[in-house]
Amino acid sequence: MTTTDTHPTPAAGSTAAPPTDPPSTDAARSGARPSASATARLRLAWRQMPVLAALRRQVRADRPLLGVPVAAAMHVSTETAHLMVTLKDAGARLLLHPSNLGTLDPAAVAELRRRAIRVNLPDTGSAPLTEQLAAFRPRLLTDNGTLLTACADVPELAGDLLGATVHSRNAERTARALAAAGRLPVPVIPVADSVLKSAVETPAGTGQSTVHALVRATGVQLGGKRAVVVGYGTAGTGIARYLQAMRCRVTVVDTSAVACLRALADGHAVGALDTVLAEADIVVVATGTRQVVTDRHLDLLPDGVLLGNIGHYPDAIDVPALTRAADRVTALGGGVHEYLLAGRSVFLLGEGSQLNHVCAGGNSSETMDLTLSLHVLCLLHLVRRPDDLVPGLNPLPDSFSETVARAKLRALGHVA
Amino acid sequence: MVEPIDGGAVAARMPVLARLAREFATDRPLAGRRVAAALNVTPEATALVRVLLAGAAEVLVVSSKPTTFDPAAAEAMGRLGARVLPGPDTAKEVLAFAPDLVVDNGSVAELWAAEPDPPAVVGGTVHSQHALGRVRRAGRLPFPLYTVTESAVKTTVETAHGTGQAALRGLIDAGVQIAGKRVLVVGFGVTGRAVADYLRGCHARVAVAEVAPVPLLQAVHLGFEVVGLTTGLATADVVVTVTDAERVLDLDHLRLLPDGAVLGGIGHAATEIDRAGLAAAADRVDPVPGGRRYRLAGRHLTLLEGAGGNHVFAGINPPELMDLSLALHALCLARLASTGPPPAGLHPVPAEVDARVARTKLAVLGLAGVLP
């Protein structure tokens, strides 16, 4: 990526920095992607996170985490980099452990390094995580489950820990199991429980990013297409709604009768996976489970179908089975592969991993602003109000979601 | 084959209860149990009573309120074998009945909390947000109640879509052309969201006013315009209030509305819109289709009302949807009778009860095959 920007990063707090120049008309006319500088992209993303930016201004003044070691396990993206920088501005010492090396954003890594925030990459000296944590002695964690598990193996760390925020169901399960076994009796706050995630971030964020990924990766015209959404949880509900808005004919598949009834009432068709695949133009798997589309479905996939997964598990679509069955696999670029199955072409988006991440930029910074801001509020809560918390999972205080929603509304120019 | 009952047209639109009646007649899950059910005495409730009786319960129906008491339904319930108390002053008879199981509108919980030594109750169900409020305020609850009103099926399907459709119907009944109208929806809970969605579906321009930031942010992300209440009122052709609060629109608010505005309440409180204040301040009131037209300081406002002057203009949910929550009641009672009851207090409807109702509904829609 060519760096043309002469203003590497906004001065701390200047989140209202002017956006970068628009693309040249030549680039716009030719359809070529303008060369955006990495830092400019980062700056734009941060500008789209006004709640976190406001928190950052506040903590920069108060320094509520002065000298507190905070270890984080998350995807390394422009958005989480903004969280790290906010924590650093709050005075924290940081260790960031990427939860997935495949999703590392180089611009985010560069920016974090420039700000002397330690990112735990394999090339930076590879002591095992437990040893690194033993040396770092974190007092706070913001975690996908990895750090809690590692800390439980280092008994002397438990006494230091004030607690953790977690951002996945998986991490919640880990926290619950550890607390039940008495192995790491520290308070844990599950940020993913926020109504902001279930009512705004997931349906709007994932709904939009999935539609975006489908269009960007394949150029498909969505109007009139028959789309099958497998799984009608918060993500599936949002995706079905966005596809419906793009004038797809949506059929929902779910193993829960309540979910099917909800889908019907929302105006979608419902059907069994085996029955609806044959008519599908687009299939999006949005379940929280594994092995949803497997070898027994491959004969049912029609020629030309676009197939992708948005769920947590990369094996929700059995890609190895698809590969075994294919006469030929062709990489088409943009995260799309064509599998030739007995004369039929199946287009797999994102190689079975979350297609909105692989084929587009993931959820918008604007929606991620909400839960990342909740992390900050929860980490401060762990420091300030330890007596209000019990070991194991604690409920996310409702008032935090209210506070973040209010700040977001204000930033969007609405009364609140 | 189950005999048709009075209100057959209604019963025909309640297929889930009809199936349950057949299953209960075979399994007799309520055999030997006394069930006291505080219900609106309507044809829909009759379908529930039939299921309870089919399950071999002894049933005492207590009329929930006089405004909804339908004598034909009471007669039908009686013919099926239930005892019906039209009320008021049913306390003594309910206590004397000593029910094992209850369907509560709040009155049973109040009665049991007030009584020094009430008879033991195994448990029951509670059936509306209003009833739930009464139970919570009643104080000590000596038995478990399943909160049917908060179940997934009830909130996400019945309440939302029932009220969404009913609101449209109420407005269209009153002669309002929806398309192109500027509609202000006040309150964005599950129901408010559905009302806003249905109105948008009919091409109204919908704005939302709401006091809580989280639902307001949700409204923004669903593409609704969000406004402050006073701002929204000034330009609204139609106002629908969908809150659980009282005095949401007082006389000062009503004075902000443009000439010709139509407004209606769907919320829980009869005082959500200050009708009394409006009636007192208006210099002229005329009955119009669906409600009354008031002249207030030279402007005309139409305030919609339900049948019999009920503050809810949109009427009750269609029987097809009430079928679902009434089935939840029947299955919760059967569960209490067959398995050990949970501890005293309020409990969410067990997920498998929700699932069974949803599965039955899908089956009657011919969609059983969509589930594994």
PDB file of N, CA, C and O in Angstrom, chain A residues 286-328:
ATOM      1  N   ALA A 286     -25.199 -19.149   9.214  1.00  0.00           N
ATOM      2  CA  ALA A 286     -25.070 -18.201  10.331  1.00  0.00           C
ATOM      3  C   ALA A 286     -25.428 -18.895  11.640  1.00  0.00           C
ATOM      4  O   ALA A 286     -26.156 -18.358  12.456  1.00  0.00           O
ATOM      5  N   THR A 287     -24.912 -20.082  11.819  1.00  0.00           N
ATOM      6  CA  THR A 287     -25.204 -20.816  13.051  1.00  0.00           C
ATOM      7  C   THR A 287     -24.028 -20.683  14.009  1.00  0.00           C
ATOM      8  O   THR A 287     -22.952 -20.234  13.636  1.00  0.00           O
ATOM      9  N   GLY A 288     -24.231 -21.075  15.225  1.00  0.00           N
ATOM     10  CA  GLY A 288     -23.127 -21.130  16.178  1.00  0.00           C
ATOM     11  C   GLY A 288     -22.605 -22.545  16.287  1.00  0.00           C
ATOM     12  O   GLY A 288     -22.033 -22.916  17.298  1.00  0.00           O
ATOM     13  N   THR A 289     -22.798 -23.346  15.269  1.00  0.00           N
ATOM     14  CA  THR A 289     -22.447 -24.768  15.359  1.00  0.00           C
ATOM     15  C   THR A 289     -21.497 -25.165  14.237  1.00  0.00           C
ATOM     16  O   THR A 289     -21.217 -24.388  13.333  1.00  0.00           O
ATOM     17  N   ARG A 290     -21.023 -26.395  14.316  1.00  0.00           N
ATOM     18  CA  ARG A 290     -20.066 -26.907  13.335  1.00  0.00           C
ATOM     19  C   ARG A 290     -20.781 -27.878  12.398  1.00  0.00           C
ATOM     20  O   ARG A 290     -21.848 -28.366  12.713  1.00  0.00           O
ATOM     21  N   GLN A 291     -20.142 -28.168  11.266  1.00  0.00           N
ATOM     22  CA  GLN A 291     -20.603 -29.221  10.346  1.00  0.00           C
ATOM     23  C   GLN A 291     -22.087 -29.061   9.990  1.00  0.00           C
ATOM     24  O   GLN A 291     -22.902 -29.941  10.249  1.00  0.00           O
ATOM     25  N   VAL A 292     -22.424 -27.917   9.442  1.00  0.00           N
ATOM     26  CA  VAL A 292     -23.810 -27.642   9.068  1.00  0.00           C
ATOM     27  C   VAL A 292     -24.048 -28.053   7.612  1.00  0.00           C
ATOM     28  O   VAL A 292     -24.986 -28.770   7.302  1.00  0.00           O
ATOM     29  N   VAL A 293     -23.168 -27.592   6.726  1.00  0.00           N
ATOM     30  CA  VAL A 293     -23.228 -28.028   5.324  1.00  0.00           C
ATOM     31  C   VAL A 293     -22.113 -29.044   5.141  1.00  0.00           C
ATOM     32  O   VAL A 293     -20.934 -28.697   5.232  1.00  0.00           O
ATOM     33  N   THR A 294     -22.487 -30.298   4.944  1.00  0.00           N
ATOM     34  CA  THR A 294     -21.497 -31.383   4.937  1.00  0.00           C
ATOM     35  C   THR A 294     -21.564 -32.161   3.629  1.00  0.00           C
ATOM     36  O   THR A 294     -22.312 -31.783   2.718  1.00  0.00           O
ATOM     37  N   ASP A 295     -20.818 -33.242   3.561  1.00  0.00           N
ATOM     38  CA  ASP A 295     -20.728 -33.975   2.287  1.00  0.00           C
ATOM     39  C   ASP A 295     -22.091 -34.446   1.783  1.00  0.00           C
ATOM     40  O   ASP A 295     -22.319 -34.530   0.590  1.00  0.00           O
ATOM     41  N   ARG A 296     -23.026 -34.704   2.718  1.00  0.00           N
ATOM     42  CA  ARG A 296     -24.320 -35.203   2.234  1.00  0.00           C
ATOM     43  C   ARG A 296     -25.146 -34.107   1.546  1.00  0.00           C
ATOM     44  O   ARG A 296     -26.160 -34.383   0.922  1.00  0.00           O
ATOM     45  N   HIS A 297     -24.727 -32.834   1.694  1.00  0.00           N
ATOM     46  CA  HIS A 297     -25.448 -31.739   1.032  1.00  0.00           C
ATOM     47  C   HIS A 297     -24.874 -31.396  -0.337  1.00  0.00           C
ATOM     48  O   HIS A 297     -25.493 -30.651  -1.090  1.00  0.00           O
ATOM     49  N   LEU A 298     -23.676 -31.921  -0.635  1.00  0.00           N
ATOM     50  CA  LEU A 298     -22.966 -31.422  -1.819  1.00  0.00           C
ATOM     51  C   LEU A 298     -23.729 -31.717  -3.106  1.00  0.00           C
ATOM     52  O   LEU A 298     -23.740 -30.893  -4.025  1.00  0.00           O
ATOM     53  N   ASP A 299     -24.394 -32.858  -3.166  1.00  0.00           N
ATOM     54  CA  ASP A 299     -25.165 -33.192  -4.369  1.00  0.00           C
ATOM     55  C   ASP A 299     -26.360 -32.265  -4.559  1.00  0.00           C
ATOM     56  O   ASP A 299     -26.912 -32.175  -5.659  1.00  0.00           O
ATOM     57  N   LEU A 300     -26.774 -31.622  -3.449  1.00  0.00           N
ATOM     58  CA  LEU A 300     -27.979 -30.777  -3.514  1.00  0.00           C
ATOM     59  C   LEU A 300     -27.669 -29.353  -3.965  1.00  0.00           C
ATOM     60  O   LEU A 300     -28.574 -28.604  -4.300  1.00  0.00           O
ATOM     61  N   LEU A 301     -26.383 -28.989  -3.932  1.00  0.00           N
ATOM     62  CA  LEU A 301     -26.038 -27.601  -4.260  1.00  0.00           C
ATOM     63  C   LEU A 301     -26.174 -27.370  -5.759  1.00  0.00           C
ATOM     64  O   LEU A 301     -25.561 -28.089  -6.559  1.00  0.00           O
ATOM     65  N   PRO A 302     -26.961 -26.380  -6.152  1.00  0.00           N
ATOM     66  CA  PRO A 302     -27.173 -26.172  -7.593  1.00  0.00           C
ATOM     67  C   PRO A 302     -26.002 -25.439  -8.245  1.00  0.00           C
ATOM     68  O   PRO A 302     -25.197 -24.805  -7.566  1.00  0.00           O
ATOM     69  N   ASP A 303     -25.951 -25.530  -9.541  1.00  0.00           N
ATOM     70  CA  ASP A 303     -24.897 -24.870 -10.321  1.00  0.00           C
ATOM     71  C   ASP A 303     -24.955 -23.362 -10.089  1.00  0.00           C
ATOM     72  O   ASP A 303     -26.028 -22.755 -10.174  1.00  0.00           O
ATOM     73  N   GLY A 304     -23.810 -22.774  -9.767  1.00  0.00           N
ATOM     74  CA  GLY A 304     -23.727 -21.320  -9.647  1.00  0.00           C
ATOM     75  C   GLY A 304     -23.982 -20.787  -8.253  1.00  0.00           C
ATOM     76  O   GLY A 304     -23.908 -19.575  -8.031  1.00  0.00           O
ATOM     77  N   VAL A 305     -24.269 -21.670  -7.314  1.00  0.00           N
ATOM     78  CA  VAL A 305     -24.627 -21.185  -5.979  1.00  0.00           C
ATOM     79  C   VAL A 305     -23.434 -20.500  -5.301  1.00  0.00           C
ATOM     80  O   VAL A 305     -22.284 -20.912  -5.475  1.00  0.00           O
ATOM     81  N   LEU A 306     -23.736 -19.413  -4.570  1.00  0.00           N
ATOM     82  CA  LEU A 306     -22.730 -18.752  -3.739  1.00  0.00           C
ATOM     83  C   LEU A 306     -22.912 -19.267  -2.316  1.00  0.00           C
ATOM     84  O   LEU A 306     -24.013 -19.204  -1.773  1.00  0.00           O
ATOM     85  N   LEU A 307     -21.823 -19.756  -1.740  1.00  0.00           N
ATOM     86  CA  LEU A 307     -21.916 -20.416  -0.439  1.00  0.00           C
ATOM     87  C   LEU A 307     -20.906 -19.785   0.511  1.00  0.00           C
ATOM     88  O   LEU A 307     -19.737 -19.605   0.146  1.00  0.00           O
ATOM     89  N   GLY A 308     -21.344 -19.421   1.695  1.00  0.00           N
ATOM     90  CA  GLY A 308     -20.401 -18.835   2.650  1.00  0.00           C
ATOM     91  C   GLY A 308     -20.865 -19.000   4.076  1.00  0.00           C
ATOM     92  O   GLY A 308     -22.033 -19.311   4.334  1.00  0.00           O
ATOM     93  N   ASN A 309     -19.929 -18.797   4.988  1.00  0.00           N
ATOM     94  CA  ASN A 309     -20.193 -18.962   6.410  1.00  0.00           C
ATOM     95  C   ASN A 309     -19.907 -17.648   7.136  1.00  0.00           C
ATOM     96  O   ASN A 309     -18.933 -16.965   6.851  1.00  0.00           O
ATOM     97  N   ILE A 310     -20.785 -17.318   8.064  1.00  0.00           N
ATOM     98  CA  ILE A 310     -20.580 -16.123   8.886  1.00  0.00           C
ATOM     99  C   ILE A 310     -20.421 -16.518  10.350  1.00  0.00           C
ATOM    100  O   ILE A 310     -20.092 -15.719  11.204  1.00  0.00           O
ATOM    101  N   GLY A 311     -20.670 -17.805  10.632  1.00  0.00           N
ATOM    102  CA  GLY A 311     -20.646 -18.286  12.010  1.00  0.00           C
ATOM    103  C   GLY A 311     -19.237 -18.374  12.559  1.00  0.00           C
ATOM    104  O   GLY A 311     -18.241 -18.220  11.838  1.00  0.00           O
ATOM    105  N   HIS A 312     -19.174 -18.664  13.843  1.00  0.00           N
ATOM    106  CA  HIS A 312     -17.913 -18.657  14.563  1.00  0.00           C
ATOM    107  C   HIS A 312     -16.974 -19.772  14.089  1.00  0.00           C
ATOM    108  O   HIS A 312     -15.769 -19.582  14.007  1.00  0.00           O
ATOM    109  N   TYR A 313     -17.541 -20.947  13.797  1.00  0.00           N
ATOM    110  CA  TYR A 313     -16.682 -22.101  13.498  1.00  0.00           C
ATOM    111  C   TYR A 313     -16.380 -22.209  12.008  1.00  0.00           C
ATOM    112  O   TYR A 313     -17.299 -22.262  11.187  1.00  0.00           O
ATOM    113  N   PRO A 314     -15.098 -22.241  11.636  1.00  0.00           N
ATOM    114  CA  PRO A 314     -14.752 -22.312  10.212  1.00  0.00           C
ATOM    115  C   PRO A 314     -15.130 -23.645   9.574  1.00  0.00           C
ATOM    116  O   PRO A 314     -15.090 -23.765   8.352  1.00  0.00           O
ATOM    117  N   ASP A 315     -15.493 -24.648  10.391  1.00  0.00           N
ATOM    118  CA  ASP A 315     -15.897 -25.915   9.784  1.00  0.00           C
ATOM    119  C   ASP A 315     -17.417 -26.071   9.740  1.00  0.00           C
ATOM    120  O   ASP A 315     -17.928 -27.173   9.606  1.00  0.00           O
ATOM    121  N   ALA A 316     -18.165 -24.957   9.859  1.00  0.00           N
ATOM    122  CA  ALA A 316     -19.619 -25.028   9.679  1.00  0.00           C
ATOM    123  C   ALA A 316     -19.925 -25.534   8.267  1.00  0.00           C
ATOM    124  O   ALA A 316     -20.895 -26.245   8.045  1.00  0.00           O
ATOM    125  N   ILE A 317     -19.087 -25.130   7.319  1.00  0.00           N
ATOM    126  CA  ILE A 317     -19.126 -25.735   5.975  1.00  0.00           C
ATOM    127  C   ILE A 317     -17.938 -26.682   5.902  1.00  0.00           C
ATOM    128  O   ILE A 317     -16.805 -26.283   6.190  1.00  0.00           O
ATOM    129  N   ASP A 318     -18.192 -27.916   5.542  1.00  0.00           N
ATOM    130  CA  ASP A 318     -17.119 -28.915   5.515  1.00  0.00           C
ATOM    131  C   ASP A 318     -16.291 -28.723   4.251  1.00  0.00           C
ATOM    132  O   ASP A 318     -16.520 -29.388   3.235  1.00  0.00           O
ATOM    133  N   VAL A 319     -15.334 -27.800   4.322  1.00  0.00           N
ATOM    134  CA  VAL A 319     -14.528 -27.464   3.148  1.00  0.00           C
ATOM    135  C   VAL A 319     -13.670 -28.649   2.697  1.00  0.00           C
ATOM    136  O   VAL A 319     -13.568 -28.904   1.490  1.00  0.00           O
ATOM    137  N   PRO A 320     -13.057 -29.413   3.609  1.00  0.00           N
ATOM    138  CA  PRO A 320     -12.298 -30.587   3.137  1.00  0.00           C
ATOM    139  C   PRO A 320     -13.168 -31.555   2.322  1.00  0.00           C
ATOM    140  O   PRO A 320     -12.708 -32.086   1.295  1.00  0.00           O
ATOM    141  N   ALA A 321     -14.421 -31.745   2.727  1.00  0.00           N
ATOM    142  CA  ALA A 321     -15.319 -32.636   1.976  1.00  0.00           C
ATOM    143  C   ALA A 321     -15.590 -32.051   0.590  1.00  0.00           C
ATOM    144  O   ALA A 321     -15.614 -32.771  -0.415  1.00  0.00           O
ATOM    145  N   LEU A 322     -15.774 -30.728   0.557  1.00  0.00           N
ATOM    146  CA  LEU A 322     -16.011 -30.036  -0.710  1.00  0.00           C
ATOM    147  C   LEU A 322     -14.797 -30.225  -1.624  1.00  0.00           C
ATOM    148  O   LEU A 322     -14.924 -30.509  -2.824  1.00  0.00           O
ATOM    149  N   THR A 323     -13.610 -30.080  -1.036  1.00  0.00           N
ATOM    150  CA  THR A 323     -12.378 -30.207  -1.806  1.00  0.00           C
ATOM    151  C   THR A 323     -12.226 -31.632  -2.349  1.00  0.00           C
ATOM    152  O   THR A 323     -11.861 -31.835  -3.514  1.00  0.00           O
ATOM    153  N   ARG A 324     -12.512 -32.621  -1.496  1.00  0.00           N
ATOM    154  CA  ARG A 324     -12.410 -34.024  -1.924  1.00  0.00           C
ATOM    155  C   ARG A 324     -13.359 -34.320  -3.084  1.00  0.00           C
ATOM    156  O   ARG A 324     -13.026 -35.048  -4.008  1.00  0.00           O
ATOM    157  N   ALA A 325     -14.558 -33.716  -3.002  1.00  0.00           N
ATOM    158  CA  ALA A 325     -15.574 -34.031  -4.009  1.00  0.00           C
ATOM    159  C   ALA A 325     -15.344 -33.287  -5.317  1.00  0.00           C
ATOM    160  O   ALA A 325     -15.919 -33.650  -6.348  1.00  0.00           O
ATOM    161  N   ALA A 326     -14.509 -32.240  -5.274  1.00  0.00           N
ATOM    162  CA  ALA A 326     -14.390 -31.368  -6.447  1.00  0.00           C
ATOM    163  C   ALA A 326     -13.456 -31.966  -7.493  1.00  0.00           C
ATOM    164  O   ALA A 326     -12.419 -32.543  -7.175  1.00  0.00           O
ATOM    165  N   ASP A 327     -13.847 -31.821  -8.773  1.00  0.00           N
ATOM    166  CA  ASP A 327     -12.962 -32.214  -9.858  1.00  0.00           C
ATOM    167  C   ASP A 327     -11.866 -31.178 -10.045  1.00  0.00           C
ATOM    168  O   ASP A 327     -10.778 -31.486 -10.517  1.00  0.00           O
ATOM    169  N   ARG A 328     -12.200 -29.929  -9.677  1.00  0.00           N
ATOM    170  CA  ARG A 328     -11.233 -28.860  -9.864  1.00  0.00           C
ATOM    171  C   ARG A 328     -11.580 -27.734  -8.904  1.00  0.00           C
ATOM    172  O   ARG A 328     -12.758 -27.479  -8.642  1.00  0.00           O
TER     173      ARG A 328
END
